[in-house]
Amino acid sequence: MTSYLKFCLTPFYLFLMATSLVIDGWIGLSIAFLVVVSIVVGELSLGDDISTPNYRFPFLLDFSLFINVPLFLVLLYLYLDKVSNSFEWYYLLYIPILGLLMALSLINIGHELVHRTSKKFDCEVGNWALATAWNPAFAIEHVYGHHKNIGIVEEDPVTATYGENPISFAFKAFFKEHTHAWGIETRQLKRRKQSILSFHNRILNGYLRTFIVFGLIGYFFSWQAMVIYISLGIVANYIFQLTNFIEHYGLVRIKGKPVQYHHSWNSNHVISNWILFHLPWHSHHHKSMNKAFHELEPIDNAPQMPFGYPAMIVIAFFPFVFIPLMERQLKLYQEREEKVVTV
């Protein structure tokens, strides 16, 4: 049962944050603070999880996945309603926490769902989740671009080169993902002899979804709430791009060579894998992009992150710490591989 319940951690955090907003005041803020503390403490103390259970009831896993989207929307409604009706300064303290949860429950869940290209409902939910987090182009660029071009710096907008600044990378990657997605979708529409300016264009459909979300927020809530929503989107997308940054940092691939495990960093840390639905088993994800999150496995012979995703994202804010740390990890990986070849 634990193997199923561990994937309920993000929904549980969403529930706690909703409770925090309902209670309000310093007690509510304390609950929000406990969410952050639990992630930090868990990240630093719980170690690794390399278990790969045989799941007999995958629909339970799907429930823990899908439930994130409506839960976050309820949380977003509660937050924007509070801001609209009686703005308090401490509501600003919720922005980084809810921005993180937007990245976890909309962008990451959207990532998992848009990979299920043969399941229309899953893709539709994933596309709405991404559009609500301002990232409708991701569904096109990631599935049809990034997985094809991973590690080829000239063609993949989210492969970070060695020594690259994480802040400039985040801004560059966000806009390049959109331009690359337009190129991919334009070529596919031309092959099908369909108009770019039509509902056949999945990127335009995504932008329309985002426009609808902005319109609803503008209609039902105050201008302060709109500013808050924009702030949440900025935080969520910055965290998301830093995630891209750490996932492939310094791991390049020669064009024409096949994608291998060593083109992505692997992490087995407990909290990272539980709240991100095994996204940190990224090496296996890129080698087998059609596998569902619960079918992924840890890859021992892939480059290993020294910490989990939350810690690595924080460290990425400090390039003078991040760059030498990852240089050390690359050397450790290279030395280990040389020993394996020698044996």
Short mmCIF file of C-alpha atoms in Angstrom, two decimals:
data_model
loop_
_atom_site.label_atom_id
_atom_site.label_comp_id
_atom_site.label_asym_id
_atom_site.label_seq_id
_atom_site.Cartn_x
_atom_site.Cartn_y
_atom_site.Cartn_z
CA MET A 1 0.00 0.00 0.00
CA THR A 2 2.92 2.36 0.74
CA SER A 3 4.06 2.05 -2.85
CA TYR A 4 0.74 3.64 -3.90
CA LEU A 5 0.42 6.17 -1.09
CA LYS A 6 3.83 7.73 -1.72
CA PHE A 7 2.44 9.30 -4.89
CA CYS A 8 -0.27 11.02 -2.84
CA LEU A 9 2.30 13.34 -1.28
CA THR A 10 1.82 16.22 -3.73
CA PRO A 11 -2.01 16.03 -3.48
CA PHE A 12 -1.58 16.01 0.30
CA TYR A 13 0.55 19.16 0.11
CA LEU A 14 -2.15 20.80 -2.02
CA PHE A 15 -4.75 19.87 0.58
CA LEU A 16 -2.58 21.31 3.37
CA MET A 17 -2.10 24.56 1.47
CA ALA A 18 -5.85 24.84 0.86
CA THR A 19 -6.41 24.27 4.59
CA SER A 20 -3.81 26.95 5.29
CA LEU A 21 -5.76 29.49 3.22
CA VAL A 22 -9.11 28.53 4.75
CA ILE A 23 -7.78 28.92 8.31
CA ASP A 24 -5.83 32.04 7.32
CA GLY A 25 -3.78 34.23 9.65
CA TRP A 26 -0.58 33.14 11.34
CA ILE A 27 -1.89 29.63 11.97
CA GLY A 28 -2.58 29.20 8.27
CA LEU A 29 0.83 30.61 7.39
CA SER A 30 2.44 28.18 9.83
CA ILE A 31 0.83 25.26 8.00
CA ALA A 32 2.26 26.57 4.73
CA PHE A 33 5.67 26.88 6.39
CA LEU A 34 5.44 23.26 7.57
CA VAL A 35 4.91 22.14 3.96
CA VAL A 36 8.20 23.76 3.00
CA VAL A 37 10.01 22.37 6.05
CA SER A 38 8.78 18.83 5.36
CA ILE A 39 10.15 18.99 1.80
CA VAL A 40 13.51 20.31 3.00
CA VAL A 41 13.85 17.85 5.89
CA GLY A 42 12.68 14.94 3.75
CA GLU A 43 15.09 15.87 0.99
CA LEU A 44 18.04 15.98 3.38
CA SER A 45 17.26 13.02 5.61
CA LEU A 46 15.25 10.31 3.84
CA GLY A 47 17.93 9.05 1.46
CA ASP A 48 17.17 7.12 -1.72
CA ASP A 49 14.28 5.07 -3.06
CA ILE A 50 15.22 2.57 -5.77
CA SER A 51 12.21 0.27 -5.33
CA THR A 52 10.32 -0.79 -8.46
CA PRO A 53 7.12 -2.52 -7.29
CA ASN A 54 4.89 -4.47 -9.60
CA TYR A 55 1.76 -2.32 -9.55
CA ARG A 56 -1.39 -4.43 -9.89
CA PHE A 57 -3.79 -1.46 -9.80
CA PRO A 58 -2.39 1.26 -12.09
CA PHE A 59 -5.74 3.11 -12.03
CA LEU A 60 -4.96 4.07 -8.42
CA LEU A 61 -1.72 5.63 -9.62
CA ASP A 62 -3.62 7.50 -12.32
CA PHE A 63 -5.99 8.83 -9.68
CA SER A 64 -3.09 10.21 -7.61
CA LEU A 65 -1.80 11.81 -10.82
CA PHE A 66 -5.00 13.37 -12.19
CA ILE A 67 -6.27 14.64 -8.82
CA ASN A 68 -3.43 17.17 -8.71
CA VAL A 69 -4.99 19.32 -11.43
CA PRO A 70 -8.43 19.97 -9.85
CA LEU A 71 -6.86 20.27 -6.40
CA PHE A 72 -4.51 22.99 -7.60
CA LEU A 73 -7.38 24.81 -9.31
CA VAL A 74 -9.33 24.80 -6.03
CA LEU A 75 -6.22 26.06 -4.24
CA LEU A 76 -5.75 28.78 -6.85
CA TYR A 77 -9.39 29.85 -6.48
CA LEU A 78 -9.06 30.09 -2.67
CA TYR A 79 -5.87 32.13 -2.96
CA LEU A 80 -7.13 34.57 -5.58
CA ASP A 81 -10.43 34.96 -3.70
CA LYS A 82 -8.54 35.86 -0.51
CA VAL A 83 -6.40 38.38 -2.37
CA SER A 84 -9.43 39.93 -4.09
CA ASN A 85 -11.60 40.31 -0.99
CA SER A 86 -9.16 41.30 1.75
CA PHE A 87 -5.55 41.65 0.71
CA GLU A 88 -3.02 41.15 3.52
CA TRP A 89 0.75 41.61 3.08
CA TYR A 90 1.53 38.09 4.26
CA TYR A 91 -0.39 36.66 1.29
CA LEU A 92 2.73 37.54 -0.71
CA LEU A 93 4.62 34.88 1.26
CA TYR A 94 2.44 32.25 -0.41
CA ILE A 95 3.71 33.14 -3.90
CA PRO A 96 6.93 31.04 -3.92
CA ILE A 97 5.15 28.07 -2.29
CA LEU A 98 2.16 28.12 -4.64
CA GLY A 99 4.51 28.78 -7.57
CA LEU A 100 6.35 25.59 -6.64
CA LEU A 101 3.06 23.70 -6.37
CA MET A 102 1.97 25.06 -9.76
CA ALA A 103 5.18 23.63 -11.24
CA LEU A 104 4.56 20.29 -9.49
CA SER A 105 0.83 19.87 -10.09
CA LEU A 106 0.33 21.56 -13.46
CA ILE A 107 3.59 21.55 -15.43
CA ASN A 108 4.96 18.23 -14.17
CA ILE A 109 1.59 16.47 -14.32
CA GLY A 110 1.00 18.01 -17.75
CA HIS A 111 4.37 16.63 -18.82
CA GLU A 112 3.37 13.11 -17.83
CA LEU A 113 -0.05 13.31 -19.48
CA VAL A 114 0.95 14.79 -22.86
CA HIS A 115 3.34 11.88 -23.29
CA ARG A 116 0.27 9.64 -23.50
CA THR A 117 -0.33 10.56 -27.12
CA SER A 118 -2.65 7.60 -27.74
CA LYS A 119 -5.03 8.65 -24.92
CA LYS A 120 -7.07 11.68 -25.95
CA PHE A 121 -8.52 12.44 -22.49
CA ASP A 122 -5.12 12.29 -20.81
CA CYS A 123 -3.62 14.63 -23.42
CA GLU A 124 -6.54 17.06 -23.09
CA VAL A 125 -6.14 17.29 -19.31
CA GLY A 126 -2.38 17.67 -19.75
CA ASN A 127 -2.81 20.44 -22.30
CA TRP A 128 -5.20 22.38 -20.03
CA ALA A 129 -2.80 21.96 -17.10
CA LEU A 130 0.10 23.31 -19.16
CA ALA A 131 -1.99 26.15 -20.58
CA THR A 132 -3.04 27.21 -17.06
CA ALA A 133 0.67 27.41 -16.21
CA TRP A 134 1.35 29.48 -19.39
CA ASN A 135 3.24 26.71 -21.13
CA PRO A 136 0.98 25.43 -23.94
CA ALA A 137 3.86 25.05 -26.42
CA PHE A 138 5.60 22.53 -24.15
CA ALA A 139 3.35 19.66 -25.26
CA ILE A 140 4.62 20.03 -28.83
CA GLU A 141 8.27 20.97 -28.31
CA HIS A 142 8.92 18.46 -25.55
CA VAL A 143 7.37 15.35 -27.10
CA TYR A 144 8.33 16.00 -30.74
CA GLY A 145 11.42 18.17 -30.26
CA HIS A 146 13.26 17.71 -26.98
CA HIS A 147 13.09 13.91 -26.94
CA LYS A 148 14.44 13.84 -30.49
CA ASN A 149 17.14 16.49 -30.02
CA ILE A 150 18.23 15.92 -26.42
CA GLY A 151 21.89 16.75 -25.91
CA ILE A 152 22.31 18.45 -29.31
CA VAL A 153 22.87 21.97 -28.05
CA GLU A 154 22.24 23.67 -31.41
CA GLU A 155 18.81 22.01 -31.78
CA ASP A 156 17.54 21.45 -28.23
CA PRO A 157 16.54 24.63 -26.33
CA VAL A 158 16.65 22.92 -22.92
CA THR A 159 20.06 21.24 -22.97
CA ALA A 160 22.31 23.39 -20.79
CA THR A 161 25.99 23.56 -21.73
CA TYR A 162 28.78 23.29 -19.19
CA GLY A 163 29.30 26.59 -17.36
CA GLU A 164 26.06 28.16 -18.63
CA ASN A 165 24.36 30.68 -16.37
CA PRO A 166 21.07 29.27 -15.02
CA ILE A 167 19.25 32.61 -15.03
CA SER A 168 19.98 33.42 -18.67
CA PHE A 169 19.28 29.78 -19.56
CA ALA A 170 15.81 29.92 -17.98
CA PHE A 171 14.73 32.99 -19.98
CA LYS A 172 16.30 31.75 -23.22
CA ALA A 173 14.81 28.25 -22.88
CA PHE A 174 11.28 29.55 -22.18
CA PHE A 175 11.12 31.59 -25.39
CA LYS A 176 13.07 29.11 -27.52
CA GLU A 177 10.65 26.35 -26.56
CA HIS A 178 7.85 28.41 -28.10
CA THR A 179 9.73 29.20 -31.31
CA HIS A 180 10.84 25.58 -31.71
CA ALA A 181 7.28 24.39 -31.08
CA TRP A 182 6.00 26.71 -33.82
CA GLY A 183 8.53 25.25 -36.24
CA ILE A 184 7.51 21.67 -35.41
CA GLU A 185 3.79 22.38 -35.66
CA THR A 186 4.15 24.38 -38.88
CA ARG A 187 5.99 21.51 -40.57
CA GLN A 188 3.39 18.97 -39.41
CA LEU A 189 0.49 21.14 -40.63
CA LYS A 190 2.14 21.61 -44.03
CA ARG A 191 2.60 17.85 -44.38
CA ARG A 192 -1.10 17.37 -43.65
CA LYS A 193 -1.96 20.30 -45.98
CA GLN A 194 -3.77 22.13 -43.19
CA SER A 195 -3.78 25.85 -42.50
CA ILE A 196 -1.53 27.26 -39.79
CA LEU A 197 -4.29 29.72 -38.84
CA SER A 198 -6.88 27.11 -37.94
CA PHE A 199 -8.04 24.94 -35.04
CA HIS A 200 -5.81 22.22 -36.43
CA ASN A 201 -2.91 24.22 -34.98
CA ARG A 202 -2.35 22.75 -31.52
CA ILE A 203 -0.24 25.70 -30.38
CA LEU A 204 -2.97 28.19 -31.23
CA ASN A 205 -5.41 25.95 -29.33
CA GLY A 206 -3.02 26.06 -26.38
CA TYR A 207 -2.76 29.84 -26.49
CA LEU A 208 -6.56 30.02 -26.63
CA ARG A 209 -6.77 27.90 -23.47
CA THR A 210 -4.32 30.23 -21.72
CA PHE A 211 -6.32 33.25 -22.90
CA ILE A 212 -9.51 31.69 -21.48
CA VAL A 213 -7.83 31.16 -18.10
CA PHE A 214 -6.60 34.77 -18.01
CA GLY A 215 -10.05 35.95 -19.05
CA LEU A 216 -11.78 34.02 -16.27
CA ILE A 217 -9.37 35.33 -13.65
CA GLY A 218 -9.77 38.89 -14.94
CA TYR A 219 -13.57 38.59 -14.86
CA PHE A 220 -14.05 36.93 -11.46
CA PHE A 221 -11.18 38.41 -9.46
CA SER A 222 -9.48 41.75 -8.79
CA TRP A 223 -6.48 43.29 -10.54
CA GLN A 224 -4.40 42.37 -7.47
CA ALA A 225 -5.36 38.74 -8.04
CA MET A 226 -4.25 39.00 -11.67
CA VAL A 227 -0.86 40.32 -10.57
CA ILE A 228 -0.60 37.42 -8.11
CA TYR A 229 -1.49 34.90 -10.83
CA ILE A 230 1.15 36.37 -13.13
CA SER A 231 3.67 36.13 -10.28
CA LEU A 232 2.78 32.48 -9.71
CA GLY A 233 3.30 31.74 -13.39
CA ILE A 234 6.71 33.41 -13.39
CA VAL A 235 7.83 31.42 -10.34
CA ALA A 236 6.45 28.13 -11.69
CA ASN A 237 8.06 28.53 -15.11
CA TYR A 238 11.37 29.61 -13.63
CA ILE A 239 11.40 26.51 -11.41
CA PHE A 240 10.45 24.41 -14.42
CA GLN A 241 13.29 25.81 -16.55
CA LEU A 242 15.77 25.28 -13.71
CA THR A 243 14.54 21.69 -13.67
CA ASN A 244 15.41 21.44 -17.37
CA PHE A 245 18.75 23.05 -16.55
CA ILE A 246 19.77 20.43 -13.97
CA GLU A 247 18.35 17.43 -15.88
CA HIS A 248 20.79 17.66 -18.81
CA TYR A 249 23.47 20.07 -17.62
CA GLY A 250 26.76 19.49 -19.43
CA LEU A 251 25.61 16.26 -21.10
CA VAL A 252 25.93 16.72 -24.84
CA ARG A 253 25.23 14.31 -27.69
CA ILE A 254 26.67 14.14 -31.18
CA LYS A 255 23.99 14.50 -33.83
CA GLY A 256 23.12 11.13 -35.35
CA LYS A 257 24.15 9.17 -32.26
CA PRO A 258 21.37 7.36 -30.34
CA VAL A 259 20.00 8.66 -27.05
CA GLN A 260 21.65 6.84 -24.14
CA TYR A 261 21.27 6.81 -20.37
CA HIS A 262 24.28 9.10 -19.98
CA HIS A 263 22.48 11.99 -21.70
CA SER A 264 20.38 12.72 -18.58
CA TRP A 265 21.11 12.98 -14.88
CA ASN A 266 19.51 10.36 -12.64
CA SER A 267 18.41 10.96 -9.04
CA ASN A 268 17.07 8.38 -6.58
CA HIS A 269 16.24 10.76 -3.74
CA VAL A 270 12.99 9.92 -1.97
CA ILE A 271 11.16 13.25 -1.82
CA SER A 272 12.10 14.17 -5.38
CA ASN A 273 10.72 10.94 -6.80
CA TRP A 274 7.58 10.97 -4.69
CA ILE A 275 6.47 14.54 -5.38
CA LEU A 276 7.59 14.48 -9.03
CA PHE A 277 6.19 11.06 -10.00
CA HIS A 278 9.63 9.63 -10.85
CA LEU A 279 10.66 12.51 -13.09
CA PRO A 280 14.15 12.28 -11.47
CA TRP A 281 14.55 8.84 -13.07
CA HIS A 282 15.12 10.96 -16.11
CA SER A 283 17.72 8.77 -17.77
CA HIS A 284 15.20 5.95 -18.17
CA HIS A 285 12.46 8.41 -19.18
CA HIS A 286 14.52 9.60 -22.15
CA LYS A 287 15.55 6.12 -23.19
CA SER A 288 11.91 4.93 -23.00
CA MET A 289 9.73 8.02 -23.43
CA ASN A 290 6.47 6.08 -23.82
CA LYS A 291 6.67 4.39 -20.42
CA ALA A 292 4.32 5.68 -17.71
CA PHE A 293 5.91 7.13 -14.58
CA HIS A 294 5.32 3.95 -12.55
CA GLU A 295 7.09 1.85 -15.19
CA LEU A 296 10.36 3.78 -14.94
CA GLU A 297 13.41 2.43 -13.13
CA PRO A 298 16.53 3.93 -11.55
CA ILE A 299 19.57 3.67 -13.80
CA ASP A 300 22.73 2.90 -11.88
CA ASN A 301 25.11 3.43 -14.82
CA ALA A 302 23.78 6.93 -15.60
CA PRO A 303 25.31 10.17 -14.25
CA GLN A 304 24.04 10.63 -10.70
CA MET A 305 22.94 13.90 -9.13
CA PRO A 306 24.50 14.51 -5.71
CA PHE A 307 21.15 15.64 -4.29
CA GLY A 308 17.47 15.54 -5.19
CA TYR A 309 15.70 18.02 -7.45
CA PRO A 310 14.61 20.56 -4.77
CA ALA A 311 18.16 20.89 -3.43
CA MET A 312 19.71 21.00 -6.91
CA ILE A 313 17.30 23.72 -8.04
CA VAL A 314 18.22 25.86 -5.02
CA ILE A 315 21.94 25.25 -5.63
CA ALA A 316 21.49 26.25 -9.28
CA PHE A 317 20.70 29.78 -8.04
CA PHE A 318 24.40 29.94 -7.10
CA PRO A 319 26.50 29.08 -10.18
CA PHE A 320 29.77 29.39 -8.22
CA VAL A 321 28.56 26.41 -6.14
CA PHE A 322 26.63 24.51 -8.81
CA ILE A 323 29.31 24.43 -11.54
CA PRO A 324 32.18 22.91 -9.47
CA LEU A 325 29.71 20.52 -7.81
CA MET A 326 28.54 19.16 -11.16
CA GLU A 327 32.09 19.08 -12.50
CA ARG A 328 32.95 16.77 -9.62
CA GLN A 329 29.95 14.55 -10.40
CA LEU A 330 30.92 14.33 -14.06
CA LYS A 331 34.45 13.29 -13.10
CA LEU A 332 33.11 10.65 -10.71
CA TYR A 333 30.89 9.27 -13.48
CA GLN A 334 33.74 9.24 -16.02
CA GLU A 335 36.10 7.51 -13.58
CA ARG A 336 33.51 4.86 -12.77
CA GLU A 337 32.80 4.19 -16.44
CA GLU A 338 36.51 3.85 -17.15
CA LYS A 339 36.81 1.25 -14.39
CA VAL A 340 33.85 -0.69 -15.81
CA VAL A 341 35.43 -0.71 -19.30
CA THR A 342 38.81 -1.76 -17.86
CA VAL A 343 37.23 -4.69 -16.00
#
